[in-house]
Short mmCIF file of C-alpha atoms in Angstrom, two decimals:
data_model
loop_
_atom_site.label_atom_id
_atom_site.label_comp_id
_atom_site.label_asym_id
_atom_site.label_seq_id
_atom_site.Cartn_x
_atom_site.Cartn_y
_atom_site.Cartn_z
CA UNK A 109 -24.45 -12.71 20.66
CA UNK A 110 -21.66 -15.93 20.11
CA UNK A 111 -20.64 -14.67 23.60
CA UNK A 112 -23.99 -15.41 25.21
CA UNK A 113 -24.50 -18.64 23.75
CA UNK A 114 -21.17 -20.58 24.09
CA UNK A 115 -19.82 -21.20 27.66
CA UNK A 116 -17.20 -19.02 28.92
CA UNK A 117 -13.53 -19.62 28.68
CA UNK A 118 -11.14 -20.33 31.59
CA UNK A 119 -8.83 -18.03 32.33
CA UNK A 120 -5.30 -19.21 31.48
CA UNK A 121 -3.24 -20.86 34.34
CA UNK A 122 -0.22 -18.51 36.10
CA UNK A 123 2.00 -21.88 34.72
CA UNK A 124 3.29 -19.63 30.89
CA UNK A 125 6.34 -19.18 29.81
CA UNK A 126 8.41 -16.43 29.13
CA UNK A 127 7.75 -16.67 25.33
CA UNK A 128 3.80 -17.10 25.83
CA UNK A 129 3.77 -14.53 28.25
CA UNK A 130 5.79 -11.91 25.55
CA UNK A 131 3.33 -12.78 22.73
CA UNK A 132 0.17 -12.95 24.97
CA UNK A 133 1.39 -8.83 25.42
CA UNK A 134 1.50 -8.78 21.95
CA UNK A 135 -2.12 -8.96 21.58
CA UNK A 136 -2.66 -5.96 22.39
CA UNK A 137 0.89 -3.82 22.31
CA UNK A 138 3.56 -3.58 18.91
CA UNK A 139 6.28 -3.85 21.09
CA UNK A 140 9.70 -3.51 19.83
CA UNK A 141 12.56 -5.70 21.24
CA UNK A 142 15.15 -3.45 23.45
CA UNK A 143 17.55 -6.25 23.95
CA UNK A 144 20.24 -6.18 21.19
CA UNK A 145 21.29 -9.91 21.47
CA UNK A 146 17.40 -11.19 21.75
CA UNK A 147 17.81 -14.13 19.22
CA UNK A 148 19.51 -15.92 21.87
CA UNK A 149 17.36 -16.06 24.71
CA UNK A 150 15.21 -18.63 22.66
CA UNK A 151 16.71 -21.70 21.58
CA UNK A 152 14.12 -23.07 18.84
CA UNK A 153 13.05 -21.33 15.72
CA UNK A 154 9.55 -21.33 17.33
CA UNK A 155 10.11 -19.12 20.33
CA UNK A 156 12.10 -16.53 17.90
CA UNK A 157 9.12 -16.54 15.43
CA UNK A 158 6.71 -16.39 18.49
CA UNK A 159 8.53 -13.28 19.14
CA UNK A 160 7.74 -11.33 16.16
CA UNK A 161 3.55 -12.29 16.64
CA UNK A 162 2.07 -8.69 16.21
CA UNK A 163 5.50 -6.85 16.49
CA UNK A 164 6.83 -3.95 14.63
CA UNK A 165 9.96 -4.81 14.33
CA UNK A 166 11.62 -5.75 11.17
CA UNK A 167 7.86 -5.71 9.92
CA UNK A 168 7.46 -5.24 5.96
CA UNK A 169 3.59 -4.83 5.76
CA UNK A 170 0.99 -3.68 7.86
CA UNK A 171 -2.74 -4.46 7.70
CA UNK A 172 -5.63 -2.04 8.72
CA UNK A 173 -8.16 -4.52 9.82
CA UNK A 174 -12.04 -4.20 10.47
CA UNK A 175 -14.66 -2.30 9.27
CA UNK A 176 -14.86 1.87 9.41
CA UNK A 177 -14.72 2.81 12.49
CA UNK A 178 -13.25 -0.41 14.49
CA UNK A 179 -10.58 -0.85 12.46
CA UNK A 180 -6.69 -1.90 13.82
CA UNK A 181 -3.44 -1.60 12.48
CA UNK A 182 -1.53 -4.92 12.88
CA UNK A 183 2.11 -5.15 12.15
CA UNK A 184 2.89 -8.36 10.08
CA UNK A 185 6.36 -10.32 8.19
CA UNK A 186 5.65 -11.30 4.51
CA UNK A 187 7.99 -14.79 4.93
CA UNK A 188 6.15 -15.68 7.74
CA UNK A 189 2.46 -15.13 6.09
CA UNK A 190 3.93 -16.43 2.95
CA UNK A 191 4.90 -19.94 4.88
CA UNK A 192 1.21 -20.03 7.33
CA UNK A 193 -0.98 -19.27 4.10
CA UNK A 194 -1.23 -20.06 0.36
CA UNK A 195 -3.17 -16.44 -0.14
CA UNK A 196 -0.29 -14.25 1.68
CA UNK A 197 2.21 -16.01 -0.83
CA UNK A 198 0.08 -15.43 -3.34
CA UNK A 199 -0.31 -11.84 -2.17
CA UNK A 200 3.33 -10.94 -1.60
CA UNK A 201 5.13 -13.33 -3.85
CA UNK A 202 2.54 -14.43 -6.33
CA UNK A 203 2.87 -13.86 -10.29
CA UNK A 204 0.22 -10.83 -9.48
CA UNK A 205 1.59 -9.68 -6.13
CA UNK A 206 1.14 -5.74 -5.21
CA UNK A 207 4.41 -3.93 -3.33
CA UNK A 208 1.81 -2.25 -1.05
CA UNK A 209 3.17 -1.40 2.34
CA UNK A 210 -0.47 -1.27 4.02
CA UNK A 211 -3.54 -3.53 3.15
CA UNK A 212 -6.88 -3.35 4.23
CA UNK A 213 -9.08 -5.76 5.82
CA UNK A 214 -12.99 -4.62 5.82
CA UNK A 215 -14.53 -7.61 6.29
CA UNK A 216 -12.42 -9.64 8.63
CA UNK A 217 -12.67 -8.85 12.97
CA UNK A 218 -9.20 -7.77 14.19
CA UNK A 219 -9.40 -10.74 16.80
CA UNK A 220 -10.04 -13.14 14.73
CA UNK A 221 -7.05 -11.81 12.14
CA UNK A 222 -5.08 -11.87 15.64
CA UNK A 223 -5.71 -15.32 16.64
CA UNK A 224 -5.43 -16.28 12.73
CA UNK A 225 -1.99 -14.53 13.05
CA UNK A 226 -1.01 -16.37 16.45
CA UNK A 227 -1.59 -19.42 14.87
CA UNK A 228 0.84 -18.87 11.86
CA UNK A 229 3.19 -16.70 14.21
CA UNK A 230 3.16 -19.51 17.46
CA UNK A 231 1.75 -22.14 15.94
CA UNK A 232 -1.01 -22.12 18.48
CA UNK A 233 -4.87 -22.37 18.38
CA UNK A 234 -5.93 -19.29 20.92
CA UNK A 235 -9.76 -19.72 20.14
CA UNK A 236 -12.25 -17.75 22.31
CA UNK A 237 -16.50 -18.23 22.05
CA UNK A 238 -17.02 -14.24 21.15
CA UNK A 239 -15.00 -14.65 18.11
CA UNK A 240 -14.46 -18.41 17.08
CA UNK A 241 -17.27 -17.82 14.35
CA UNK A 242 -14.73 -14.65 13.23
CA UNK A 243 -11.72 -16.45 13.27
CA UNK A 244 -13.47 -19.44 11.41
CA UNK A 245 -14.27 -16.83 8.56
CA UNK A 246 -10.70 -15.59 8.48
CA UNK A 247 -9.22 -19.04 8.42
CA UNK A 248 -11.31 -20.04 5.65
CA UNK A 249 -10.45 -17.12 3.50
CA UNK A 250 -6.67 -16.93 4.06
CA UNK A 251 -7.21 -21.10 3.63
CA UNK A 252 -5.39 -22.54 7.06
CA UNK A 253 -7.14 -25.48 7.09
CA UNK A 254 -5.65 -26.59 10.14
CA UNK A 255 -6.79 -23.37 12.09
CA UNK A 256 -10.45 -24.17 10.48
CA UNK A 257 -10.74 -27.51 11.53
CA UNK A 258 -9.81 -26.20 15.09
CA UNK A 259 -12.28 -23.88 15.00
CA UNK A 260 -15.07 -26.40 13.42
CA UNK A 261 -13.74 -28.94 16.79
CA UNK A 262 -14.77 -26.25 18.85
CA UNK A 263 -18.16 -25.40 17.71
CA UNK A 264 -18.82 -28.76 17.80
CA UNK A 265 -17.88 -29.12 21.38
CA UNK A 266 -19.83 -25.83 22.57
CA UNK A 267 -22.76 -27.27 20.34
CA UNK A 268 -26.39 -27.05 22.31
CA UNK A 269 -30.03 -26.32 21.53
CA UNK A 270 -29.49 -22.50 22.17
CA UNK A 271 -26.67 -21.94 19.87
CA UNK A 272 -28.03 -24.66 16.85
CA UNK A 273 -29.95 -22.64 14.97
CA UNK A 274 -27.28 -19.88 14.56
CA UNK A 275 -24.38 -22.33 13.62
CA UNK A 276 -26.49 -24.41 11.56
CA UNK A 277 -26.71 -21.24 9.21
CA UNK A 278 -23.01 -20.30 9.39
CA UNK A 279 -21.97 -23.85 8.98
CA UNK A 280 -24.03 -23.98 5.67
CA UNK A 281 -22.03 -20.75 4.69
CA UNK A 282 -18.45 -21.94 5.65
CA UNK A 283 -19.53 -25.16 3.44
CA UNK A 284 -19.25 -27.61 6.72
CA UNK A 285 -20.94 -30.71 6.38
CA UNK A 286 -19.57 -32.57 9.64
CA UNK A 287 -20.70 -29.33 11.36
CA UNK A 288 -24.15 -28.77 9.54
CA UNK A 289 -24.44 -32.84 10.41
CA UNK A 290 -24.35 -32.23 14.12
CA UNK A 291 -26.12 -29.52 14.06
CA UNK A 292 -29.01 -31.40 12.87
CA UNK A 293 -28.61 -33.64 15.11
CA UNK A 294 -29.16 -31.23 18.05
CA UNK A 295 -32.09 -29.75 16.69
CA UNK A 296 -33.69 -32.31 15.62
CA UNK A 297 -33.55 -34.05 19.41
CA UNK A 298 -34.11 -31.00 21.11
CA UNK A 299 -36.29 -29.52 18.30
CA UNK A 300 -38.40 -27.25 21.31
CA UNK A 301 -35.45 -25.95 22.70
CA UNK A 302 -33.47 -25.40 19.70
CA UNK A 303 -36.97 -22.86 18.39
CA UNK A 304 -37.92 -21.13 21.68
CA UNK A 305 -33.99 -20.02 21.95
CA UNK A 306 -32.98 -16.46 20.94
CA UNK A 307 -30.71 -17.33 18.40
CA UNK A 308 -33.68 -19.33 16.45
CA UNK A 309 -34.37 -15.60 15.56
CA UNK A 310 -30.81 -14.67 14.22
CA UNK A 311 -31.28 -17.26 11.51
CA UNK A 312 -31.19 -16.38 7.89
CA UNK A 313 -34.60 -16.88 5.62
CA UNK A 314 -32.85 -19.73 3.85
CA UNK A 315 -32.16 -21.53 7.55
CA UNK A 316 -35.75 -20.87 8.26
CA UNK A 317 -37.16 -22.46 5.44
CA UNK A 318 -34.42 -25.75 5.90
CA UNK A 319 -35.78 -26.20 9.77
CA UNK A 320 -39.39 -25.44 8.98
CA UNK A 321 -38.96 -28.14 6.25
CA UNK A 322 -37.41 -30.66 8.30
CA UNK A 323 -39.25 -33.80 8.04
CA UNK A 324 -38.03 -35.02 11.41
CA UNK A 325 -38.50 -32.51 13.84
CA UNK A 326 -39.48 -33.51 17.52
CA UNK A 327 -41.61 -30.80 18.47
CA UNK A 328 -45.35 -29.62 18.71
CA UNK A 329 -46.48 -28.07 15.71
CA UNK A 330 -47.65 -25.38 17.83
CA UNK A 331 -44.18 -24.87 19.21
CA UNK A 332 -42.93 -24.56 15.47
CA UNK A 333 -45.74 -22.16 14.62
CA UNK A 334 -45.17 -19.53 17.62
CA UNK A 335 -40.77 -19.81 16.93
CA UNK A 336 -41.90 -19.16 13.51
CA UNK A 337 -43.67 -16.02 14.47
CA UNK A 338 -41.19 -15.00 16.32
CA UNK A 339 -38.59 -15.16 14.07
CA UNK A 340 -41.01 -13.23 12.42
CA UNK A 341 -41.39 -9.81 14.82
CA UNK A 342 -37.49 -10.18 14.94
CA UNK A 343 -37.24 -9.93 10.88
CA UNK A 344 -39.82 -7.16 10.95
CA UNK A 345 -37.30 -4.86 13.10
CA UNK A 346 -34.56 -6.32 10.62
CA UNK A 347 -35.96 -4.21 7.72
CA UNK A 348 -37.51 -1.66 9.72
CA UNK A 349 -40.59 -2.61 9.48
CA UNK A 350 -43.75 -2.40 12.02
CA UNK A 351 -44.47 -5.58 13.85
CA UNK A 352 -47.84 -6.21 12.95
CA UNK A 353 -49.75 -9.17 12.05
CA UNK A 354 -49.27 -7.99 7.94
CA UNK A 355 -45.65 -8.04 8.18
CA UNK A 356 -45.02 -10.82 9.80
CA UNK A 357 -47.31 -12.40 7.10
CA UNK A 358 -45.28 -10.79 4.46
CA UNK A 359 -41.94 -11.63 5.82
CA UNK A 360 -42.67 -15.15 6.33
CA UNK A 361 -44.02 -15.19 2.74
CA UNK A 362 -44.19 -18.82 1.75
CA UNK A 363 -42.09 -20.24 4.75
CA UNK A 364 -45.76 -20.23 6.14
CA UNK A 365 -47.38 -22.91 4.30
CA UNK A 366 -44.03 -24.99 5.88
CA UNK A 367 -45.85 -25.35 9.07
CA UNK A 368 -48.46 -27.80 9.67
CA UNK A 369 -50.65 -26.46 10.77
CA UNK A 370 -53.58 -28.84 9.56
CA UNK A 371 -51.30 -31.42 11.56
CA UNK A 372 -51.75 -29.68 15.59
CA UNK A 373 -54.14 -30.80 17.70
CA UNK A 374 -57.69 -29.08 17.47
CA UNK A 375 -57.28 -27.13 21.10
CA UNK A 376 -53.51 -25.61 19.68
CA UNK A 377 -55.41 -24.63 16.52
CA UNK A 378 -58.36 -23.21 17.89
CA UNK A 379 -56.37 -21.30 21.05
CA UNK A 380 -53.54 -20.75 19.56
CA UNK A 381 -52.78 -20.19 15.61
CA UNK A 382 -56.74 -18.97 14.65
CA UNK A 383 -56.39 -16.16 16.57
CA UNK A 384 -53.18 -15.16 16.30
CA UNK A 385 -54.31 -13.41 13.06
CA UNK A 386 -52.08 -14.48 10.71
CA UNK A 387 -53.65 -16.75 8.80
CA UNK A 388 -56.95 -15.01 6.65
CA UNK A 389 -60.30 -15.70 7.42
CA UNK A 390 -60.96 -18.27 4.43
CA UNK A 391 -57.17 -20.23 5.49
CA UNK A 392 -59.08 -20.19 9.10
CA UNK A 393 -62.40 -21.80 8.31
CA UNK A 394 -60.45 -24.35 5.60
CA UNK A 395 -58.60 -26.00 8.24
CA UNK A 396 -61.82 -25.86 10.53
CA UNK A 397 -63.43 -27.72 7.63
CA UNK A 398 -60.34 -30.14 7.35
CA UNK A 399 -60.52 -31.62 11.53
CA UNK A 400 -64.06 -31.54 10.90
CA UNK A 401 -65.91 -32.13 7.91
CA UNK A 402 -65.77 -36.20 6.11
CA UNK A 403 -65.50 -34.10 2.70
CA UNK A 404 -61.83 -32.12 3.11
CA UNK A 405 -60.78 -29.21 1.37
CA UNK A 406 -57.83 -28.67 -0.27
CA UNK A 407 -55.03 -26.81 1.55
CA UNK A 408 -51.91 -24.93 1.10
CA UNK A 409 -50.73 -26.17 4.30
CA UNK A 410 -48.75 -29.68 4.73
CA UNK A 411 -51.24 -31.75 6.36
CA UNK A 412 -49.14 -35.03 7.04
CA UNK A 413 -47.81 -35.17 10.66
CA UNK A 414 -43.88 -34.52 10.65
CA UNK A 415 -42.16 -37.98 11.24
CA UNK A 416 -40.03 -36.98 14.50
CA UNK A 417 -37.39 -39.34 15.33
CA UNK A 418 -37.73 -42.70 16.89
CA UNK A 419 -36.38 -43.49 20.21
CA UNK A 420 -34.01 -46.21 20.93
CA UNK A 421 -34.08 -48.48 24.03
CA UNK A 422 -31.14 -49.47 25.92
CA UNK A 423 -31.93 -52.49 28.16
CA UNK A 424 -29.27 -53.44 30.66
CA UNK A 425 -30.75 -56.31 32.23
CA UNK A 426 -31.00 -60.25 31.20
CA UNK A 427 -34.12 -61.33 33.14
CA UNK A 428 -36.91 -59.52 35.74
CA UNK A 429 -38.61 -61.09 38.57
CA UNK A 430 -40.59 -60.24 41.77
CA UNK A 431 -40.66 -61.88 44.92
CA UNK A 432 -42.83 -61.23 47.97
CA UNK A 433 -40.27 -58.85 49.99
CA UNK A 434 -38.80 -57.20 46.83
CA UNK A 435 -38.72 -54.45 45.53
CA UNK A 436 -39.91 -51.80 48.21
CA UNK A 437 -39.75 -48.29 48.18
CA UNK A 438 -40.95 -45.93 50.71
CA UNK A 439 -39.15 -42.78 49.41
CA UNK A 440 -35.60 -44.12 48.80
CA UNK A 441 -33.65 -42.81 45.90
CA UNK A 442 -33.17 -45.47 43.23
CA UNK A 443 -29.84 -45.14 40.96
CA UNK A 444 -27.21 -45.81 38.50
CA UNK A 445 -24.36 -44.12 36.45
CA UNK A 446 -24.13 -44.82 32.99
CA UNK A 447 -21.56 -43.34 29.81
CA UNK A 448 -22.30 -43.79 26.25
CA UNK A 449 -19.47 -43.49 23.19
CA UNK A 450 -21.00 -41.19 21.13
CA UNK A 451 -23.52 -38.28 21.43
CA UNK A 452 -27.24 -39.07 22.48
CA UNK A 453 -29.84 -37.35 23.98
CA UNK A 454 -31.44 -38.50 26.77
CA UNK A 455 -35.47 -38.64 26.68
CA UNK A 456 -36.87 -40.70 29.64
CA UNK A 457 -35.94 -43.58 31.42
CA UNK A 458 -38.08 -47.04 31.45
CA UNK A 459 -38.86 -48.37 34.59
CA UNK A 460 -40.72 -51.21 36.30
CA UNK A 461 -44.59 -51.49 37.39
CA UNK A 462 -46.29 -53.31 40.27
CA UNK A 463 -45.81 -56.96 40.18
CA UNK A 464 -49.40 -57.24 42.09
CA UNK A 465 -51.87 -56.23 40.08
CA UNK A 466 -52.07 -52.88 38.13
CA UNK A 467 -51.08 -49.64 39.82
CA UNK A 468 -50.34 -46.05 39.22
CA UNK A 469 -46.56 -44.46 40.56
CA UNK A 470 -45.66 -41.32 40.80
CA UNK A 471 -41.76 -40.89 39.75
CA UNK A 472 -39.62 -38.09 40.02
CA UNK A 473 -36.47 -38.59 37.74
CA UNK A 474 -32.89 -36.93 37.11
CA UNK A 475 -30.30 -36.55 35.80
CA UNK A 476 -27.35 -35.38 36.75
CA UNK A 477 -23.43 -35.05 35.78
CA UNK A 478 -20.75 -34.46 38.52
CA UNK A 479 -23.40 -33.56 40.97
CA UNK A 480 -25.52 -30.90 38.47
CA UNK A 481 -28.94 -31.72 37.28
CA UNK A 482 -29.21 -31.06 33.94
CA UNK A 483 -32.68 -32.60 33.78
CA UNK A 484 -35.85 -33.36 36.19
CA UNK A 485 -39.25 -34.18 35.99
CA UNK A 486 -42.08 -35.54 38.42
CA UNK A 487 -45.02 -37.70 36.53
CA UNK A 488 -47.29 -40.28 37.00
CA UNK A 489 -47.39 -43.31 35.07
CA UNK A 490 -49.55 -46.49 35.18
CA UNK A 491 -48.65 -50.07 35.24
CA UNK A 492 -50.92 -52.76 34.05
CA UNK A 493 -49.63 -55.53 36.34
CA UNK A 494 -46.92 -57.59 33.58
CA UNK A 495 -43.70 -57.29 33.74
CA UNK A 496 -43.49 -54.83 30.41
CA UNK A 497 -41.12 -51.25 31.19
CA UNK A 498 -43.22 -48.62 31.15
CA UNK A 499 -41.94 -44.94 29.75
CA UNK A 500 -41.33 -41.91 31.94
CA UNK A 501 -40.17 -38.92 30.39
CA UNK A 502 -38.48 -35.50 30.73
CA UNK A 503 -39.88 -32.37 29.83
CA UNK A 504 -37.37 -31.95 26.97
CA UNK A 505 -34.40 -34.49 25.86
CA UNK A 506 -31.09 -33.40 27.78
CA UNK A 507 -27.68 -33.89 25.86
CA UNK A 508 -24.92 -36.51 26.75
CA UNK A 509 -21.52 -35.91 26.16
CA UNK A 510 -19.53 -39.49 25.27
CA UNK A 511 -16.96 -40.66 27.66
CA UNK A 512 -18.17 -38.92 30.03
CA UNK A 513 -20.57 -40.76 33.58
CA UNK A 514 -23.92 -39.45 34.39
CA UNK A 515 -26.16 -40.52 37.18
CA UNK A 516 -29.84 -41.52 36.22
CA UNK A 517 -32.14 -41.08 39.15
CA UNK A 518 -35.79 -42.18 40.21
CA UNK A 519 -37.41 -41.55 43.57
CA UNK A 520 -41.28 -43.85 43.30
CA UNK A 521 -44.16 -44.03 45.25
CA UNK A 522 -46.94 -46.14 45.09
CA UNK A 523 -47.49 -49.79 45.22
CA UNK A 524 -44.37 -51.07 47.60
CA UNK A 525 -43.81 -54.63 45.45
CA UNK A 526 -43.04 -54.25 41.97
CA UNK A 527 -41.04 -56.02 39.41
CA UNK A 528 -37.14 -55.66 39.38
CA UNK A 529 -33.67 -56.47 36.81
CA UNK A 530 -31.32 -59.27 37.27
CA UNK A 531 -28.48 -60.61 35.22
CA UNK A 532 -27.47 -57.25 34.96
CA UNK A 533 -25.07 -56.04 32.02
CA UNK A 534 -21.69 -53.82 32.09
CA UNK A 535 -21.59 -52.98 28.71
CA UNK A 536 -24.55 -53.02 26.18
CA UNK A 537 -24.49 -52.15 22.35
CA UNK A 538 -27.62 -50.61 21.73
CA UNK A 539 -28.03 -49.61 17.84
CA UNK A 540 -24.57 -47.91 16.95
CA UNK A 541 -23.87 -46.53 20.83
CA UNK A 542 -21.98 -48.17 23.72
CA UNK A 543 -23.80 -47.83 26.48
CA UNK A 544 -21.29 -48.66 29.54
CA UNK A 545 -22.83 -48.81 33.74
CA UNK A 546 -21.49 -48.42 37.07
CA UNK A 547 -22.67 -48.34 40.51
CA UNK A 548 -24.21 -45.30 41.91
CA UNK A 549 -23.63 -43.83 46.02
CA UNK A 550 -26.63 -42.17 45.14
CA UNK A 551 -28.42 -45.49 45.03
CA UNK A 552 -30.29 -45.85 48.71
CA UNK A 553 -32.84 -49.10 47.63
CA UNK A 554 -30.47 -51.13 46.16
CA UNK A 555 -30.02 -50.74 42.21
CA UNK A 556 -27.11 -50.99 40.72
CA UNK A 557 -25.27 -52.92 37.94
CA UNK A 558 -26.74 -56.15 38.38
CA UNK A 559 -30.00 -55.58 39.77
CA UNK A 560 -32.71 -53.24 40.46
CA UNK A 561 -34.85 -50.70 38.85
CA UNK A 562 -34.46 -48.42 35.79
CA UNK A 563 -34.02 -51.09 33.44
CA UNK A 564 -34.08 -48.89 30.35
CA UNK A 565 -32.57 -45.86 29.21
CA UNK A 566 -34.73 -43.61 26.32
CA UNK A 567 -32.69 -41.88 24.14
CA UNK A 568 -32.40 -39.99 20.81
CA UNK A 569 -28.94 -40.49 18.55
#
C-alpha cells in the first residue's frame, strides 16, 4: 500500500564509489572478501566497516528476520550492533545477555532490518517509500534515534491528503507528535481529499473515531458520512463479515453518532444518508423532525456545525484604482509567482470586480509549479461595483511546499474595465507565513509585482 501512496524514488546516479557500490551488493548477497590484504584498499574506518554491511565474514551472530514464511537470514558483528544501538549492547553484552549464535526477528521486515543495519554499518540513511513505515518500526525498537528522525523527515516530506489518514494512525503508534501535528494539518485543509482516499479505509477504529471527532474539519458532512461508510464495507471484509447495511451499522458502533448528520444540508440528508439505510426508521424521522419542526427532538447525533478552519488573506498590494483604459481583458492570461516559508494550502485566489457598475466574470484559475497544474477551476463570480476582492475558489485546497515558486493564474471575461493593485509589495507577512512575489512570463495583461490583478491569495495554514 506505502508504495502506492508515497512518490517513487529516483534511481541512484552511475556517480558511487567503490565502497557504496560493494555494500549496495550487499543488500542482497553475503559476500565474503577474496582479497587477503582488503583492509587496505580503504583508508578510513568507515569504508572498512562499510565493508562488513550484511557480510559473512568474521560474523558472530546471525538473525532470521520476518515473519514465517518471508523470513531472511542476515549475517551481523556484535561490536558493531553493540556501538549503532543501546538494545544490541544490551543483547550481546548486557548483565542478561544470551550467547545465542542465531536470533529471530518475527515482527520486524528484512528491509527495513537492512536499511536499519546500513545505517549502523555505513552510517547512511537508505530510506525507500515501500518500507520507510518498516524501517521507522525497527528504528524505534532497536532505539536509533537518529535513523527515526530520518525516517519521521521523510514522511513528513512525502506527506499529502492520500497518504494522511494512514500515517496519522502510525504516527500515533510510533508516539510522534511533530508527525501526528502535520498530519492534522493536511487533513484538516484537505479534509475531502484526505476521506475519499483509499488509505482513509486502512485506518484503525481508534483513528476513525479521532477524525470523525475533529472539531475542525473542512468538509461536507455528507462527504464525512459516505468516507465513513466506506471505511465501513472495508472493515466488514476485515473480520469477514458480509457487507450489508447491519454490519456496517455494527462496525461503526458508536463512531456513528460522530457524524453530523443533523448538521448537512436538507437535500444531502434526504438524497443521501436517509436512504442509505443505515440509520433506523425512528433516527430517520427524528432528524426530519429536527430541520423541520419549531419543537426539536432530542438526538444522539451532534447537531452543531463542525467549526472548519478559517482562511487567511494575503494582500500584496498598497492601494487599487481604475481608470478609463485600465484594466482590459479580452482573454489574456493574468499572472504572478509567489513562495511562502512554511506549509499552506492554497484555497482560492481574490480578485478584482468591475469598476463600472456591478457585473458578473467568469474566471478560470491555476495553479501551477514548474509548469504542472496542480490545481484548476472555472467559476463565475459577481461583483457589486466597489472596489472590495471578491473570492474565487478551487474545487479542493492544493498544498504548497515552502521555498519553493508557484505561478497563480486567472484568465476573466466579462466587463473589460475593472478595478486593479498598485503599490505593489515583494514580501508580505501574512499571520505567521512569508509570503514572497515575483514576476510571471506567463503574465500576457500586465500583472505583476507592482500592479495588476489577483490581489489576494486564500489560503489554509
Amino acid at each position: 500500500m506505502a508504495a502506492d501512496i508515497f512518490p517513487r524514488k529516483k534511481p541512484a546516479t552511475s556517480g558511487s564509489t567503490t565502497v557504496q557500490q560493494y555494500h549496495q551488493q550487499n543488500l542482497s548477497n553475503n559476500n565474503l572478501i577474496p582479497a587477503p590484504n582488503w583492509q587496505g584498499l580503504y583508508p578510513t574506518i568507515r569504508e572498512r566497516n562499510a565493508v562488513m554491511f550484511n557480510n559473512d565474514l568474521m560474523a558472530d551472530v546471525h538473525f532470521v528476520v520476518g515473519p514465517p514464511g518471508g523470513t531472511q537470514r542476515l549475517p551481523g558483528h556484535k561490536y558493531v550492533l553493540a556501538v549503532g544501538s543501546s538494545v544490541f549492547h544490551a543483547m550481546f553484552y548486557g548483565e542478561l545477555a544470551e550467547d545465542k549464535d542465531e536470533i529471530r526477528i518475527p515482527d520486524v521486515d528484512p528491509a527495513a532490518f537492512l536499511a536499519m543495519l546500513k545505517y549502523i554499518y555505513c552510517d547512511e540513511i537508505d530510506l525507500a517509500a515501500d518500507t520507510v513505515l518498516a524501517t521507522l518500526y525497527a528504528a524505534k525498537k532497536y532505539i536509533v534515534p537518529h535513523l527515526a528522525r530520518a525516517c519521521v523527515n521523510f514522511l513528513e516530506t512525502s506527506l499529502s491528503a492520500k497518504n494522511a489518514c494512514v500515517l496519522l494512525s502510525q504516527s500515533c503508534l510510533f508516539e510522534e507528535p511533530d508527525l501526528t501535528q502535520r498530519c492534522w494539518e493536511v487533513i484538516d485543509a484537505q479534509a475531502e481529499l484526505a476521506l475519499k482516499s483509499e488509505g482513509f479505509c486502512d485506518i484503525d477504529f481508534q483513528t476513525l473515531e479521532s477524525i470523525l471527532r475533529r472539531e475542525t474539519l473542512n468538509a461536507k458532512e455528507i462527504v464525512v458520512f459516505e468516507a465513513a461508510l466506506n471505511w465501513a464495507e472495508v472493515e466488514c471484509q476485515r473480520q469477514d463479515l458480509a457487507s450489508s447495511i447491519e454490519n456496517k451499522r455494527k462496525v461503526l458502533g458508536k463512531a456513528l453518532y460522530l457524524i453530523r448528520i443533523p448538521t448537512m444540508a436538507l437535500d444531502d440528508f434526504a438524497n443521501g444518508a436517509a436512504q442509505s439505510g443505515v440509520l433506523t426508521l425512528n433516527e430517520t424521522n427524528d432528524i426530519f423532525l429536527w430541520y423541520t419542526a419549531a419543537k426539536k427532538p432530542e438526538l444522539q447525533f451532534v447537531s452543531k456545525a463542525r467549526k472548519g478552519l478559517v482562511p487567511q488573506r494575503c494582500h500584496r498590494f498598497q492601494s487599487c484604482a481604475y481608470r478609463s483604459n485600465q484594466w482590459r481583458y479580452r482573454g489574456r492570461c493574468d499572472s504572478i509567482q509567489f513562495a511562502v516559508d512554511k506549509r499552506v494550502f492554497i484555497a482560492g485566489f481574490g480578485l478584482y470586480g468591475s469598476s463600472c457598475g456591478s457585473a458578473e466574470y467568469s474566471a478560470k484559475i491555476e495553479l501551477k509549479r514548474q509548469g504542472v497544474v496542480l490545481g484548476q477551476n472555472l467559476s463565475k463570480y459577481f461583483s457589486d461595483g466597489s472596489s472590495n476582492t471578491f473570492p474565487v475558489w478551487f474545487e479542493y485546497p492544493v498544498q504548497i511546499e515552502p521555498d519553493t515558486f508557484y505561478t497563480a493564474s486567472v484568465i476573466l471575461d466579462g466587463n473589460e474595465l475593472s478595478y486593479f493593485g498598485q503599490e505593489g509589495m515583494t514580501e508580505v507577512q501574512c499571520g505567521k507565513v512569508t509570503v514572497q512575489f515575483q514576476c510571471s512570463s506567463d503574465s500576457t495583461n500586465g500583472t505583476g509585482v507592482q500592479g495588476g490583478q489577483i490581489p489576494e491569495l486564500i489560503f489554509y495554514a
